[in-house]
Short mmCIF file of C-alpha atoms in Angstrom, two decimals:
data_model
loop_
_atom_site.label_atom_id
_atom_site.label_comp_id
_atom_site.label_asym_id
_atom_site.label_seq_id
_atom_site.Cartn_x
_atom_site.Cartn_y
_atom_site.Cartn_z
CA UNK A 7 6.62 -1.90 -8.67
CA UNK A 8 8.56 -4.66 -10.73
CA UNK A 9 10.27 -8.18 -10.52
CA UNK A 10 13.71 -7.77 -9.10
CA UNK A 11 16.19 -10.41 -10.29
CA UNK A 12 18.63 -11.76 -8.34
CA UNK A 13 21.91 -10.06 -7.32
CA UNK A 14 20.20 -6.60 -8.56
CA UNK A 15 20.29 -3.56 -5.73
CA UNK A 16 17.13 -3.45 -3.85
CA UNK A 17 17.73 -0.39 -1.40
CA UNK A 18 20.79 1.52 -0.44
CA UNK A 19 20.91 3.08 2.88
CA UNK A 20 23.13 5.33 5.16
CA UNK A 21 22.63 5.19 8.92
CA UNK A 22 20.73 7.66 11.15
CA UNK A 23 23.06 6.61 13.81
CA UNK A 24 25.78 4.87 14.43
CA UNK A 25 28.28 3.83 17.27
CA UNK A 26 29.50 1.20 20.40
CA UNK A 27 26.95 -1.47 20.60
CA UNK A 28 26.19 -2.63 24.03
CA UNK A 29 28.07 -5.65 24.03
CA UNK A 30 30.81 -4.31 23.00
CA UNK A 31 34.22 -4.23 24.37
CA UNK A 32 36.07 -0.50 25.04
CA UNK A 33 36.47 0.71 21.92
CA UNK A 34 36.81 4.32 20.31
CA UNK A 35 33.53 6.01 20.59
CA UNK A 36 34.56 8.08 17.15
CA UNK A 37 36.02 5.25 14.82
CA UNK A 38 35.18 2.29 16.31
CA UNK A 39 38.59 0.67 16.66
CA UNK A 40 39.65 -1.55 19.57
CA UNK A 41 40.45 0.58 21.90
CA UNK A 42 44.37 -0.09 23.10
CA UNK A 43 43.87 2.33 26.55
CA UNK A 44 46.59 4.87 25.21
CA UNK A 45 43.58 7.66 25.45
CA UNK A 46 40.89 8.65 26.69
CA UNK A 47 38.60 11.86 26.19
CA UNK A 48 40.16 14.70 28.67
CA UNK A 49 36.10 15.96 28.87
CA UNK A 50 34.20 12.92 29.76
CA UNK A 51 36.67 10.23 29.99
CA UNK A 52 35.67 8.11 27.78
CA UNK A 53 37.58 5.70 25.01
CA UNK A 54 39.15 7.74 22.13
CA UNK A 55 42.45 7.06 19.76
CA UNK A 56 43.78 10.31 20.66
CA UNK A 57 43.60 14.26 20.23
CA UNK A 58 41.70 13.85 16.74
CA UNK A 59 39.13 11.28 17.81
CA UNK A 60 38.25 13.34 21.42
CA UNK A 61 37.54 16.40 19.62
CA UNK A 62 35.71 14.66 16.68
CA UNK A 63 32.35 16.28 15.37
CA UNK A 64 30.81 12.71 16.16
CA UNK A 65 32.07 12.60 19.74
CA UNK A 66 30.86 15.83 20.43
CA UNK A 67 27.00 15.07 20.92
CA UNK A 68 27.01 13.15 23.61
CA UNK A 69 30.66 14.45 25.38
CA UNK A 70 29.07 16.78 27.27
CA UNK A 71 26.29 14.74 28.35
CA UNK A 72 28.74 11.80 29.46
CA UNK A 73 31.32 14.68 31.22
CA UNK A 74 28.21 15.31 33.71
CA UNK A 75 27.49 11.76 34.53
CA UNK A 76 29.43 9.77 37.00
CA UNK A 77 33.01 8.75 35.31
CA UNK A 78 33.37 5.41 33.94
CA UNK A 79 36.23 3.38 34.20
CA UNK A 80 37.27 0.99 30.87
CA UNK A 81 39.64 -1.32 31.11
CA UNK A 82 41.40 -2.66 27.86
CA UNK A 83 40.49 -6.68 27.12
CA UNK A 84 37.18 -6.22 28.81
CA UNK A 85 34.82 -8.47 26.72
CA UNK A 86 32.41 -6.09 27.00
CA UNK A 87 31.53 -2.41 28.21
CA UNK A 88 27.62 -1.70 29.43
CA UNK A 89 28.67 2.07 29.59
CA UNK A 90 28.93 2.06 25.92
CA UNK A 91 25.39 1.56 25.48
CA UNK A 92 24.78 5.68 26.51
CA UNK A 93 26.92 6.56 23.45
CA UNK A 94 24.44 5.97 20.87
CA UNK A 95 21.13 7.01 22.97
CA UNK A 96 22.21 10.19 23.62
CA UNK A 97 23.17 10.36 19.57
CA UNK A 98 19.51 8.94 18.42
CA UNK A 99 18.28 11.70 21.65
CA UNK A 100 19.95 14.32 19.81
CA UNK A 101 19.15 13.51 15.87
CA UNK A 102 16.61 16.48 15.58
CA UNK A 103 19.39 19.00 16.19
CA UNK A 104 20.80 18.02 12.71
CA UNK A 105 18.44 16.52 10.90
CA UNK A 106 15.03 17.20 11.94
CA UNK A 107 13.33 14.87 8.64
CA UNK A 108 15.65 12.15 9.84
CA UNK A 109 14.66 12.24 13.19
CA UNK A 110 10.97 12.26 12.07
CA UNK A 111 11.52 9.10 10.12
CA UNK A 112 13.44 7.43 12.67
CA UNK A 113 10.84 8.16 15.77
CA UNK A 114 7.82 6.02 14.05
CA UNK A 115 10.22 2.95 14.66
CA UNK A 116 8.98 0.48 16.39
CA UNK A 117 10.55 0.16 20.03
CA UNK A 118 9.11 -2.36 21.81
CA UNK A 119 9.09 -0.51 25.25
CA UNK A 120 6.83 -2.77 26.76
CA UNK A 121 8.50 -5.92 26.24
CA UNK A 122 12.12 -4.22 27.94
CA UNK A 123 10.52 -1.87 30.33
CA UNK A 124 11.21 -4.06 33.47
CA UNK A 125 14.68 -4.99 32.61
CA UNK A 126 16.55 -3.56 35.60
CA UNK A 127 20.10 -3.57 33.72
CA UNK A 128 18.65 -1.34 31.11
CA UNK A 129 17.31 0.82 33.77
CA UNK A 130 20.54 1.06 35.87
CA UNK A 131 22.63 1.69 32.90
CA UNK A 132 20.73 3.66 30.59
CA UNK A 133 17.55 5.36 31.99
CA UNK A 134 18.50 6.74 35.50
CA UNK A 135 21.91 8.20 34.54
CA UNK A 136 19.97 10.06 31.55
CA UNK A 137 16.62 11.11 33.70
CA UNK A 138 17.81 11.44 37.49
CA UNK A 139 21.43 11.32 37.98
CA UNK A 140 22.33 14.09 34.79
CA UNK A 141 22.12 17.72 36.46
CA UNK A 142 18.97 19.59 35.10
CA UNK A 143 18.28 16.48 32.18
CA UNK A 144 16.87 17.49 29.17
CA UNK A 145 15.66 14.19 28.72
CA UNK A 146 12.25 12.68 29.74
CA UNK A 147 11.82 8.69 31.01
CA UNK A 148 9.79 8.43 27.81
CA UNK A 149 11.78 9.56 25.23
CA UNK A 150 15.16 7.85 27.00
CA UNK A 151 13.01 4.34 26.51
CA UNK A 152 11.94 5.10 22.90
CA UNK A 153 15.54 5.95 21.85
CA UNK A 154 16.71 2.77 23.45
CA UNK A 155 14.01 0.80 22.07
CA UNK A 156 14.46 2.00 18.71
CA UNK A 157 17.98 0.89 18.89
CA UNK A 158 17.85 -2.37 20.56
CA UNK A 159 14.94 -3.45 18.10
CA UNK A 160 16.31 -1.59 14.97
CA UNK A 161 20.40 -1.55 14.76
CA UNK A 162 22.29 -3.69 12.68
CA UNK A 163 25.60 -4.41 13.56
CA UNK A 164 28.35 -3.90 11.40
CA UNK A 165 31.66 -5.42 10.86
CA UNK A 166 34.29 -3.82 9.05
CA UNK A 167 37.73 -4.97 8.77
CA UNK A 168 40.26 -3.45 10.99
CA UNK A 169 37.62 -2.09 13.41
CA UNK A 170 35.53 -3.29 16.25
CA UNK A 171 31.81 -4.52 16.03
CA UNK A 172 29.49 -2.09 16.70
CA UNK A 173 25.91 -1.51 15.09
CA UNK A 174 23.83 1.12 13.24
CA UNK A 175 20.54 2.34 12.54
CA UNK A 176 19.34 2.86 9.27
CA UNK A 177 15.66 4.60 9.00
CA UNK A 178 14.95 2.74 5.61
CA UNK A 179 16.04 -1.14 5.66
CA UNK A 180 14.82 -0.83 9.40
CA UNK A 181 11.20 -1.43 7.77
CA UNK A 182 12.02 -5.09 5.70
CA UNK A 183 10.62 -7.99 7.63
CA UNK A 184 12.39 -11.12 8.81
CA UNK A 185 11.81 -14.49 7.08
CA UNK A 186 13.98 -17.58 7.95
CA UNK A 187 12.94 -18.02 4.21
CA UNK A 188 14.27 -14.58 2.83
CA UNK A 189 14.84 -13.30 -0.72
CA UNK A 190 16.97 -10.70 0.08
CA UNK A 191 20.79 -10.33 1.42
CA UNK A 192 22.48 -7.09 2.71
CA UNK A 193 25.74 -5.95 3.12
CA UNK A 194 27.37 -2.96 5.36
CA UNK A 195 30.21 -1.32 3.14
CA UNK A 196 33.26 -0.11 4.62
CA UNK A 197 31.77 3.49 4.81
CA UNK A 198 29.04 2.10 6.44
CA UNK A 199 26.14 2.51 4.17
CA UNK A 200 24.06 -0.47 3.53
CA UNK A 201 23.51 -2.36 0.13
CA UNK A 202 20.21 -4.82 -0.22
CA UNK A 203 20.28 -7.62 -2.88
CA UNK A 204 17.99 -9.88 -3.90
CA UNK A 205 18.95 -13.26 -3.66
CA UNK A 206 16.23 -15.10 -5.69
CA UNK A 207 13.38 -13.82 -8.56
CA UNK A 208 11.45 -11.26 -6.06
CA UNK A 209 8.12 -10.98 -7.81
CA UNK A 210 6.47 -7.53 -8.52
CA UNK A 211 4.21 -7.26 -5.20
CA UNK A 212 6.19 -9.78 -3.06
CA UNK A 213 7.41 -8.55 0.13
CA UNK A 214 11.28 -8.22 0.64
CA UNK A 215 12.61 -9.79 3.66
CA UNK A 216 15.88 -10.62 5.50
CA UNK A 217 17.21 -12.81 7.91
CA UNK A 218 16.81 -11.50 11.18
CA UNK A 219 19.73 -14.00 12.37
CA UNK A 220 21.92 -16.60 11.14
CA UNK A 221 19.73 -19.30 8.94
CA UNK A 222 22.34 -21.89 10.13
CA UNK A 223 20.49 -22.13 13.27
CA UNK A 224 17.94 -24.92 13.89
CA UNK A 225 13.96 -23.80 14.53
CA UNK A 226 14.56 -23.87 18.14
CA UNK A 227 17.49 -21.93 19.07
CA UNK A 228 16.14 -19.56 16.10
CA UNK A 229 12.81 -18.86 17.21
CA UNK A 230 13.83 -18.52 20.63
CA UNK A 231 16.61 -16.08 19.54
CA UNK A 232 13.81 -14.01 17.20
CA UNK A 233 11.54 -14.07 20.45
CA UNK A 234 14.41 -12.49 23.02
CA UNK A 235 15.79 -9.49 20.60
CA UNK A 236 12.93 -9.51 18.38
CA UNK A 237 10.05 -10.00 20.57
CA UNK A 238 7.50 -12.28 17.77
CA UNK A 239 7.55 -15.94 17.07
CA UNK A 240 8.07 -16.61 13.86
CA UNK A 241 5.60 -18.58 11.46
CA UNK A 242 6.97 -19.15 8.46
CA UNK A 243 6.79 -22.65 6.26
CA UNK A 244 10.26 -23.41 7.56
CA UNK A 245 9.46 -23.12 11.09
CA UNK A 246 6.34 -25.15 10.79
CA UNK A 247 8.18 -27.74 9.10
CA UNK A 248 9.56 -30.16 12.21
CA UNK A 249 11.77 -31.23 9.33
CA UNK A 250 12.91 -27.41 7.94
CA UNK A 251 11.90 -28.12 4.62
CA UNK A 252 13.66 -31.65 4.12
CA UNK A 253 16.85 -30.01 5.50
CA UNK A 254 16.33 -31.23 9.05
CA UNK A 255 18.61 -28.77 10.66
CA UNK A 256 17.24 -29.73 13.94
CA UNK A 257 17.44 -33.34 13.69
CA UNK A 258 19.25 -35.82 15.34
CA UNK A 259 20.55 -39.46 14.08
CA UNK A 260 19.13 -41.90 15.94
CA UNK A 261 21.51 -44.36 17.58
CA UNK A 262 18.61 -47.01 18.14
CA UNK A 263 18.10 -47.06 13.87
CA UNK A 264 22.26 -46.98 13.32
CA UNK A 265 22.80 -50.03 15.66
CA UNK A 266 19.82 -52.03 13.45
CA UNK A 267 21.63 -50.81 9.91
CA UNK A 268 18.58 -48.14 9.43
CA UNK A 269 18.90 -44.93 8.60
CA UNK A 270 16.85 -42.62 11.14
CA UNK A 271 16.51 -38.97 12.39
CA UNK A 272 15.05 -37.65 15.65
CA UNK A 273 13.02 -34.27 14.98
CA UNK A 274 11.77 -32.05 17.75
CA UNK A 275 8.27 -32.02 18.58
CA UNK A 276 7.76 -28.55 19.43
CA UNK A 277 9.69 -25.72 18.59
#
């Protein structure tokens, strides 16, 4: 190990995975881009710029698997598309055909099945179609939840000009912690792989962490987002701080103090 000085590469990564999040809209399940509803797969029906993007290498592990489920329909200007959320299980399901080290890597992720098991959506959506309504399914209950897990808990999403949102899984940054006081920064490059910078002096031993989500938010809406996608409430000085380090992000101007000429600022008491 060794200091790391800012704006110096900490990790690059390439995803295990990558596709439709599940709050997406319809978009093409090979390139990602919106999705104008000009074409559609002739196999399984699903969103696709044409001829090229249908019979795409990428589409093809989970075609066949979505051609035996019940058809979809997608509607262009939909805000967003539950279906899509099958695109990318079925890919992570599949990852051993390929790359059997990858997949290794990628299963010790953590998936947090217990905290999404009795989400009936999730169910409905994701785990029936794969494990009861699928003719003769591959798949078991258990390994449908740890794939979907892995990728509600673990994706990033990515944003590249010209193309819809969607997210990704990479096996490698998917280990750096959240802080809401991070030294680190990444960035998804237009082919998708993933760049890691330090932001500040990152001492030799000192952990590396990220921003889980956006440090614009005050400690309450951001702990309560960490604790709904991430499942842990954070700890860090910042959110112990009812004044978030002397930024007070979460405070309030007191109308009582500006009618008397004083300065004042209402702070939460609990976050």
């Amino acid at each position: 190990t060794r200091d790391i000085k800012p704006g110096h590469t900490v990790m690059l990564d390439t995803p295990a995975v990558w596709g439709p999040n599940n709050n997406t809209a319809p978009q093409c399940v090979t390139c990602l881009v919106t999705w104008t509803g000009d074409s559609v797969c002739a196999q399984c029906g699903y969103p696709v710029c044409g001829q090229e993007c249908g019979e795409g290498e990428q589409h093809s592990v989970e075609c066949g698997v979505l051609a035996s489920l019940d058809r979809q329909t997608f509607r262009p200007g939909d805000k967003t598309c539950p279906a899509m959320t099958l695109v990318n299980v079925i890919r992570l399901l599949h990852l051993a055909d390929r790359d059997p080290e990858l997949a290794e890597r990628v299963t010790v992720l953590m998936d947090h099945v217990e905290d999404i098991a009795e989400d009936q959506d999730l169910k409905e959506i994701v785990i029936e179609p794969l494990t009861k309504i699928l003719p003769n399914s591959p798949y078991s209950s258990e390994s449908v939840w740890h794939a979907l897990g892995v990728i509600l808990t673990n994706c990033v999403a990515i944003w590249i000009p010209g193309y819809s949102q969607s997210h990704a899984l990479y096996p490698t940054f998917s280990y750096v912690s959240h802080s809401c006081l991070c030294n680190s920064r990444f960035h998804v490059l237009p082919d998708r792989s993933l760049v890691l910078r330090a932001q500040v002096l990152i001492k030799e031993g000192e952990e590396i962490t990220i921003h889980y989500t956006s440090p614009a938010l005050g400690t309450v809406p951001r702990r309560k987002r960490l604790r709904q996608h991430w499942f842990f409430d954070c700890t860090c000085m910042r959110c112990g701080d009812p004044t978030e380090l002397g930024t007070f992000s979460s405070g309030l101007v007191c109308r009582s103090c500006l009618a008397q000429n004083k300065s004042g600022i209402l702070l939460p008491l609990d976050s």
